[in-house]
CSV table of C-alpha atoms and ligand atoms in Angstrom, one decimal:
chain,number,residue,atom,x,y,z
A,243,UNK,CA,-1.5,173.7,159.9
A,244,UNK,CA,0.3,170.8,158.1
A,245,UNK,CA,-0.8,171.3,154.5
A,246,UNK,CA,1.2,173.5,152.0
A,247,UNK,CA,-1.0,176.3,150.8
A,248,UNK,CA,-1.3,176.5,147.0
A,249,UNK,CA,-1.9,180.2,146.5
A,250,UNK,CA,-3.5,181.3,143.2
A,251,UNK,CA,-2.6,184.9,143.9
A,252,UNK,CA,1.1,184.0,143.8
A,253,UNK,CA,0.9,181.6,140.8
A,254,UNK,CA,-1.1,184.3,139.0
A,255,UNK,CA,1.8,186.7,139.3
A,256,UNK,CA,4.3,184.2,138.0
A,257,UNK,CA,2.2,183.4,135.0
A,258,UNK,CA,1.2,187.0,134.2
A,259,UNK,CA,5.0,188.0,134.3
A,260,UNK,CA,5.8,185.2,131.9
A,261,UNK,CA,3.0,186.4,129.5
A,262,UNK,CA,4.2,190.1,129.8
A,263,UNK,CA,7.7,188.8,128.7
A,264,UNK,CA,6.4,186.8,125.8
A,265,UNK,CA,4.1,189.6,124.5
A,266,UNK,CA,7.2,191.9,124.5
A,267,UNK,CA,9.2,189.4,122.5
A,268,UNK,CA,6.4,188.8,120.0
A,269,UNK,CA,5.9,192.5,119.6
A,270,UNK,CA,9.6,193.1,118.9
A,271,UNK,CA,9.8,190.3,116.4
A,272,UNK,CA,6.4,190.4,114.6
A,273,UNK,CA,5.1,193.9,115.4
A,274,UNK,CA,1.8,192.6,116.8
A,275,UNK,CA,0.2,192.0,120.2
A,276,UNK,CA,-2.6,189.7,121.2
A,277,UNK,CA,-6.1,191.3,121.0
A,278,UNK,CA,-9.0,190.4,123.3
A,279,UNK,CA,-12.6,191.6,123.1
A,280,UNK,CA,-15.0,191.1,125.9
A,281,UNK,CA,-18.7,191.4,124.9
A,282,UNK,CA,-21.1,192.3,127.8
A,283,UNK,CA,-24.8,192.4,127.2
A,284,UNK,CA,-26.7,194.2,130.0
A,285,UNK,CA,-25.8,195.5,133.4
A,286,UNK,CA,-25.5,192.4,135.7
A,287,UNK,CA,-23.2,193.8,138.5
A,288,UNK,CA,-21.2,190.6,138.9
A,289,UNK,CA,-20.7,190.4,135.1
A,290,UNK,CA,-19.5,194.0,135.0
A,291,UNK,CA,-17.0,193.4,137.7
A,292,UNK,CA,-15.6,190.2,136.0
A,293,UNK,CA,-15.4,191.9,132.6
A,294,UNK,CA,-13.7,195.0,134.1
A,295,UNK,CA,-11.0,192.7,135.8
A,296,UNK,CA,-10.5,190.8,132.5
A,297,UNK,CA,-9.9,194.0,130.6
A,298,UNK,CA,-7.7,195.4,133.3
A,299,UNK,CA,-5.6,192.2,133.3
A,300,UNK,CA,-5.4,192.3,129.4
A,301,UNK,CA,-4.1,195.8,129.6
A,302,UNK,CA,-1.5,194.9,132.3
A,303,UNK,CA,0.0,192.2,130.1
A,304,UNK,CA,0.2,194.4,127.1
A,305,UNK,CA,-2.7,193.2,125.0
A,306,UNK,CA,-4.9,195.2,122.8
A,307,UNK,CA,-8.1,195.2,124.8
A,308,UNK,CA,-11.7,196.0,123.7
A,309,UNK,CA,-14.7,196.2,126.0
A,310,UNK,CA,-17.8,196.1,124.0
A,311,UNK,CA,-20.7,196.8,126.3
A,312,UNK,CA,-24.2,196.5,124.8
A,313,UNK,CA,-27.7,197.4,126.0
A,314,UNK,CA,-29.7,194.6,127.8
A,315,UNK,CA,-32.2,194.6,124.9
A,316,UNK,CA,-29.7,193.9,122.1
A,317,UNK,CA,-31.3,191.4,119.8
A,318,UNK,CA,-29.9,188.0,119.2
A,319,UNK,CA,-29.4,188.9,115.5
A,320,UNK,CA,-27.4,192.0,116.4
A,321,UNK,CA,-25.3,190.0,118.8
A,322,UNK,CA,-24.6,187.5,116.1
A,323,UNK,CA,-23.6,190.3,113.7
A,324,UNK,CA,-21.2,191.7,116.4
A,325,UNK,CA,-19.6,188.3,116.8
A,326,UNK,CA,-19.2,188.0,113.0
A,327,UNK,CA,-17.5,191.4,113.0
A,328,UNK,CA,-14.9,190.3,115.5
A,329,UNK,CA,-14.5,186.9,113.8
A,330,UNK,CA,-13.4,188.9,110.8
A,331,UNK,CA,-11.2,191.4,112.7
A,332,UNK,CA,-7.5,190.4,112.2
A,333,UNK,CA,-6.4,192.4,115.3
A,334,UNK,CA,-8.6,190.3,117.6
A,335,UNK,CA,-7.3,186.9,118.7
A,336,UNK,CA,-9.8,186.2,121.5
A,337,UNK,CA,-13.6,186.7,121.7
A,338,UNK,CA,-15.3,186.3,125.1
A,339,UNK,CA,-19.0,186.8,125.4
A,340,UNK,CA,-19.7,187.2,129.2
A,341,UNK,CA,-22.3,184.8,130.5
A,342,UNK,CA,-25.1,184.7,131.6
A,343,UNK,CA,-26.9,186.4,128.6
A,344,UNK,CA,-30.3,188.0,128.9
A,345,UNK,CA,-33.1,185.4,128.6
A,346,UNK,CA,-34.2,186.4,125.1
A,347,UNK,CA,-30.8,185.4,123.7
A,348,UNK,CA,-30.0,181.7,123.0
A,349,UNK,CA,-26.7,181.2,124.7
A,350,UNK,CA,-25.7,178.0,122.8
A,351,UNK,CA,-26.4,179.7,119.4
A,352,UNK,CA,-24.1,182.6,120.5
A,353,UNK,CA,-21.3,180.4,121.7
A,354,UNK,CA,-21.4,178.3,118.6
A,355,UNK,CA,-21.1,181.5,116.4
A,356,UNK,CA,-17.7,182.3,117.8
A,357,UNK,CA,-14.8,181.3,115.5
A,358,UNK,CA,-13.4,178.2,117.2
A,359,UNK,CA,-9.9,179.6,116.6
A,360,UNK,CA,-10.8,182.7,118.7
A,361,UNK,CA,-12.9,180.9,121.3
A,362,UNK,CA,-10.5,181.6,124.3
A,363,UNK,CA,-13.2,180.4,126.8
A,364,UNK,CA,-13.0,177.0,125.2
A,365,UNK,CA,-16.8,176.6,125.2
A,366,UNK,CA,-17.3,175.9,121.4
A,367,UNK,CA,-18.1,172.3,120.6
A,368,UNK,CA,-15.1,172.1,118.3
A,369,UNK,CA,-12.8,173.1,121.2
A,370,UNK,CA,-14.6,170.7,123.6
A,371,UNK,CA,-13.9,168.0,121.0
A,372,UNK,CA,-10.3,169.0,120.5
A,373,UNK,CA,-9.8,168.8,124.3
A,374,UNK,CA,-11.3,165.3,124.4
A,375,UNK,CA,-8.8,164.1,121.7
A,376,UNK,CA,-5.9,165.8,123.6
A,377,UNK,CA,-2.3,166.2,122.5
A,378,UNK,CA,-1.7,168.5,119.5
A,379,UNK,CA,-5.4,168.9,118.9
A,380,UNK,CA,-5.9,171.0,122.0
A,381,UNK,CA,-6.4,174.7,121.3
A,382,UNK,CA,-8.1,176.4,124.2
A,383,UNK,CA,-8.6,174.3,127.4
A,384,UNK,CA,-11.4,176.1,129.4
A,385,UNK,CA,-9.8,178.6,131.8
A,386,UNK,CA,-10.8,177.3,135.2
A,387,UNK,CA,-9.7,173.6,134.5
A,388,UNK,CA,-6.5,175.0,132.9
A,389,UNK,CA,-5.9,177.0,136.0
A,390,UNK,CA,-6.4,174.0,138.2
A,391,UNK,CA,-4.0,171.9,136.3
A,392,UNK,CA,-1.4,174.6,136.3
A,393,UNK,CA,-1.7,174.9,140.1
A,394,UNK,CA,-1.2,171.2,140.5
A,395,UNK,CA,1.9,171.2,138.3
A,396,UNK,CA,3.4,174.3,139.9
A,397,UNK,CA,2.8,173.0,143.4
A,398,UNK,CA,5.0,170.0,142.3
A,399,UNK,CA,2.3,167.4,142.8
A,400,UNK,CA,2.9,164.1,141.0
A,401,UNK,CA,-0.1,163.4,138.7
A,402,UNK,CA,1.2,160.4,136.8
A,403,UNK,CA,-0.4,157.3,138.2
A,404,UNK,CA,-2.2,159.3,140.8
A,405,UNK,CA,-5.9,158.6,141.8
A,406,UNK,CA,-7.7,161.8,140.9
A,407,UNK,CA,-11.2,162.2,142.1
A,408,UNK,CA,-13.4,165.1,140.6
A,409,UNK,CA,-16.5,166.1,142.6
A,410,UNK,CA,-19.0,167.7,140.1
A,411,UNK,CA,-19.7,167.1,136.4
A,412,UNK,CA,-20.4,170.6,135.0
A,413,UNK,CA,-19.4,171.4,131.4
A,414,UNK,CA,-17.3,174.3,132.7
A,415,UNK,CA,-15.2,172.5,135.4
A,416,UNK,CA,-16.0,168.9,136.3
A,417,UNK,CA,-16.1,167.3,132.8
A,418,UNK,CA,-13.2,169.1,131.3
A,419,UNK,CA,-10.8,168.8,134.2
A,420,UNK,CA,-11.6,165.0,134.5
A,421,UNK,CA,-10.8,164.7,130.8
A,422,UNK,CA,-7.6,166.7,131.1
A,423,UNK,CA,-6.3,164.7,134.1
A,424,UNK,CA,-6.6,161.4,132.2
A,425,UNK,CA,-4.7,162.5,129.1
A,426,UNK,CA,-1.3,161.2,128.2
A,427,UNK,CA,0.3,164.6,128.9
A,428,UNK,CA,2.3,166.7,131.4
A,429,UNK,CA,0.4,167.3,134.6
A,430,UNK,CA,-2.0,164.4,133.8
A,431,UNK,CA,-1.7,160.6,133.3
A,432,UNK,CA,-4.0,160.1,136.4
A,433,UNK,CA,-6.6,157.5,137.0
A,434,UNK,CA,-9.8,159.6,137.1
A,435,UNK,CA,-13.1,159.1,138.9
A,436,UNK,CA,-15.9,161.6,138.7
A,437,UNK,CA,-18.5,161.7,141.5
A,438,UNK,CA,-21.8,163.6,141.4
A,439,UNK,CA,-25.2,164.0,143.0
A,440,UNK,CA,-26.2,160.5,142.0
A,441,UNK,CA,-23.0,158.8,143.2
A,442,UNK,CA,-23.8,156.1,145.8
A,443,UNK,CA,-21.0,156.7,148.2
A,444,UNK,CA,-19.2,159.9,147.5
A,445,UNK,CA,-17.1,159.7,150.7
A,446,UNK,CA,-15.6,156.3,149.8
A,447,UNK,CA,-14.4,157.6,146.4
A,448,UNK,CA,-13.0,160.8,147.9
A,449,UNK,CA,-11.0,158.8,150.5
A,450,UNK,CA,-9.0,157.1,147.7
A,451,UNK,CA,-8.0,160.4,146.1
A,452,UNK,CA,-4.3,161.5,145.9
A,453,UNK,CA,-5.7,164.5,144.1
A,454,UNK,CA,-9.2,165.7,145.1
A,455,UNK,CA,-10.8,168.4,142.9
A,456,UNK,CA,-14.1,169.7,144.3
A,457,UNK,CA,-16.4,171.8,142.1
A,458,UNK,CA,-19.8,171.2,143.5
A,459,UNK,CA,-21.0,174.6,144.7
A,460,UNK,CA,-22.0,173.2,148.1
A,461,UNK,CA,-20.3,174.9,151.1
A,462,UNK,CA,-18.4,172.4,153.3
A,463,UNK,CA,-19.6,169.4,151.2
A,464,UNK,CA,-16.3,167.6,151.6
A,465,UNK,CA,-15.7,166.5,155.2
A,466,UNK,CA,-12.2,166.2,156.7
A,467,UNK,CA,-12.6,162.4,157.2
A,468,UNK,CA,-13.0,162.1,153.4
A,469,UNK,CA,-9.5,163.4,152.8
A,470,UNK,CA,-6.6,160.9,152.4
A,471,UNK,CA,-3.6,162.1,154.6
A,472,UNK,CA,-1.2,163.9,152.3
A,473,UNK,CA,-3.6,164.5,149.5
A,474,UNK,CA,-3.6,167.5,147.2
A,475,UNK,CA,-7.0,169.2,147.6
A,476,UNK,CA,-8.2,171.8,145.0
A,477,UNK,CA,-11.4,173.6,146.1
A,478,UNK,CA,-13.2,175.3,143.2
A,479,UNK,CA,-16.2,176.3,145.3
A,480,UNK,CA,-17.0,180.0,145.8
A,481,UNK,CA,-20.1,180.1,148.1
A,482,UNK,CA,-21.4,183.3,149.5
A,483,UNK,CA,-22.4,182.5,153.1
A,484,UNK,CA,-23.0,185.9,154.5
A,485,UNK,CA,-21.6,189.5,154.6
A,486,UNK,CA,-19.1,191.3,156.7
A,487,UNK,CA,-17.4,194.8,156.9
A,488,UNK,CA,-14.0,194.8,155.2
A,489,UNK,CA,-11.2,195.9,157.6
A,490,UNK,CA,-9.4,197.4,154.6
A,491,UNK,CA,-12.1,199.5,153.0
A,492,UNK,CA,-14.9,199.7,155.7
A,493,UNK,CA,-17.4,198.5,153.0
A,494,UNK,CA,-19.7,195.5,153.1
A,495,UNK,CA,-18.2,192.4,151.4
A,496,UNK,CA,-19.3,188.8,151.0
A,497,UNK,CA,-18.1,186.1,153.3
A,498,UNK,CA,-16.9,183.3,150.9
A,499,UNK,CA,-16.6,179.6,151.7
A,500,UNK,CA,-15.3,176.8,149.6
A,501,UNK,CA,-16.8,173.3,149.1
A,502,UNK,CA,-14.3,171.8,151.5
A,503,UNK,CA,-14.2,172.3,155.3
A,504,UNK,CA,-10.8,174.2,155.0
A,505,UNK,CA,-9.9,174.7,158.7
A,506,UNK,CA,-10.0,170.9,159.3
A,507,UNK,CA,-9.0,169.7,155.9
A,508,UNK,CA,-5.7,171.7,156.1
A,509,UNK,CA,-4.6,169.5,159.0
A,510,UNK,CA,-4.9,166.4,156.9
A,511,UNK,CA,-4.1,167.3,153.3
A,512,UNK,CA,-0.6,167.6,152.0
A,513,UNK,CA,-1.4,170.7,150.0
A,514,UNK,CA,-4.7,172.7,149.6
A,515,UNK,CA,-6.0,175.8,147.9
A,516,UNK,CA,-7.6,178.5,150.1
A,517,UNK,CA,-10.9,180.2,149.3
A,518,UNK,CA,-10.7,183.1,148.4
A,519,UNK,CA,-7.2,183.3,146.8
A,520,UNK,CA,-6.9,179.8,145.4
A,521,UNK,CA,-8.5,178.7,142.1
A,522,UNK,CA,-10.3,182.0,141.6
A,523,UNK,CA,-7.4,184.2,140.4
A,524,UNK,CA,-6.3,181.5,138.0
A,525,UNK,CA,-9.3,181.7,135.7
A,526,UNK,CA,-8.6,185.2,134.2
A,527,UNK,CA,-4.9,184.4,134.2
A,528,UNK,CA,-5.5,181.3,131.9
A,529,UNK,CA,-7.8,183.5,129.7
A,530,UNK,CA,-4.8,185.7,129.1
A,531,UNK,CA,-2.7,182.6,128.3
A,532,UNK,CA,-5.3,181.3,125.8
A,533,UNK,CA,-5.4,184.7,124.1
A,534,UNK,CA,-1.6,184.8,123.8
A,535,UNK,CA,-1.7,181.2,122.4
A,536,UNK,CA,-4.3,182.2,119.9
A,537,UNK,CA,-2.0,184.7,118.5
A,538,UNK,CA,0.9,182.2,118.6
A,539,UNK,CA,-1.1,179.6,116.6
A,540,UNK,CA,-1.9,182.3,114.0
A,541,UNK,CA,1.8,183.2,113.7
A,542,UNK,CA,2.7,179.5,113.5
A,543,UNK,CA,5.0,179.7,116.6
A,544,UNK,CA,3.1,177.1,118.6
B,837,GUN,N1,-19.4,184.0,133.5
B,837,GUN,C1,-18.9,183.5,134.6
B,837,GUN,N2,-17.7,182.8,134.3
B,837,GUN,C2,-17.5,183.0,133.0
B,837,GUN,C3,-16.5,182.5,132.1
B,837,GUN,O1,-15.5,181.9,132.5
B,837,GUN,N3,-16.6,182.9,130.8
B,837,GUN,C4,-17.7,183.6,130.4
B,837,GUN,N4,-17.8,183.8,129.1
B,837,GUN,N5,-18.7,184.0,131.1
B,837,GUN,C5,-18.5,183.7,132.4
């Protein structure tokens, strides 16, 4: 193995410890802590486990945390009223509505009803616009792209002037990370290319990348020969390719694979994120950071 492993699990601990320290200081000085509410509609098992982890992490870093679980037949009108309640609640700095929502609810309408200054997911059009403008305008970068950028910076990878190639153009990862990497800012200043399903020669673009960010959702899409020797490879893919029995718990668990052929890629790349344990743990970490920053904006200390 020649590449340095960029471990999300380790970087998560560093950042959560920084947040714990800041929360303590703010509590001492201002007598308040950040408040996060997660709203879950229905009983989707994956959503329940995500929300549980978000709330557990919020508790760990010293936030006020509220888990608001609602029945799967909650009406759109009642969900809008619930969001309005939290928009007006001074003790809440971050509102997260867990996606996907049941089919009878219009997701866009719900996300647009969240106060942009409490939209810690960064999905509201106002925050998408703020991110595009960059600089002081940015309030809440979406959590997965924010985690990716933080990993690149903390791994000591030079981004300024680098060729960054993003594979995938989703609203949650591809488009925002491409936008963030080209800003005139720390951990950015890259020359960015975005490739997608209609790109004529994906391999040729990837071969140029000093930083290759892959968020396509296709296992082993990126072949080892597409990787420039020494490149930084960030694999956002989490693909379930089978099941196995966990050695630790004896229970059935999913076998996960990234979008990059890791075993071969690690012999060529300069640094690379594993799957699992790479980008995954960073998303909830950056949700905590956004919630802390929301309170800091309100207190005028950021
Ligand atoms: N469902 C899966 N990922 C996410 C996320 O990052 N935010 C929200 N709100 N729902 C999700």
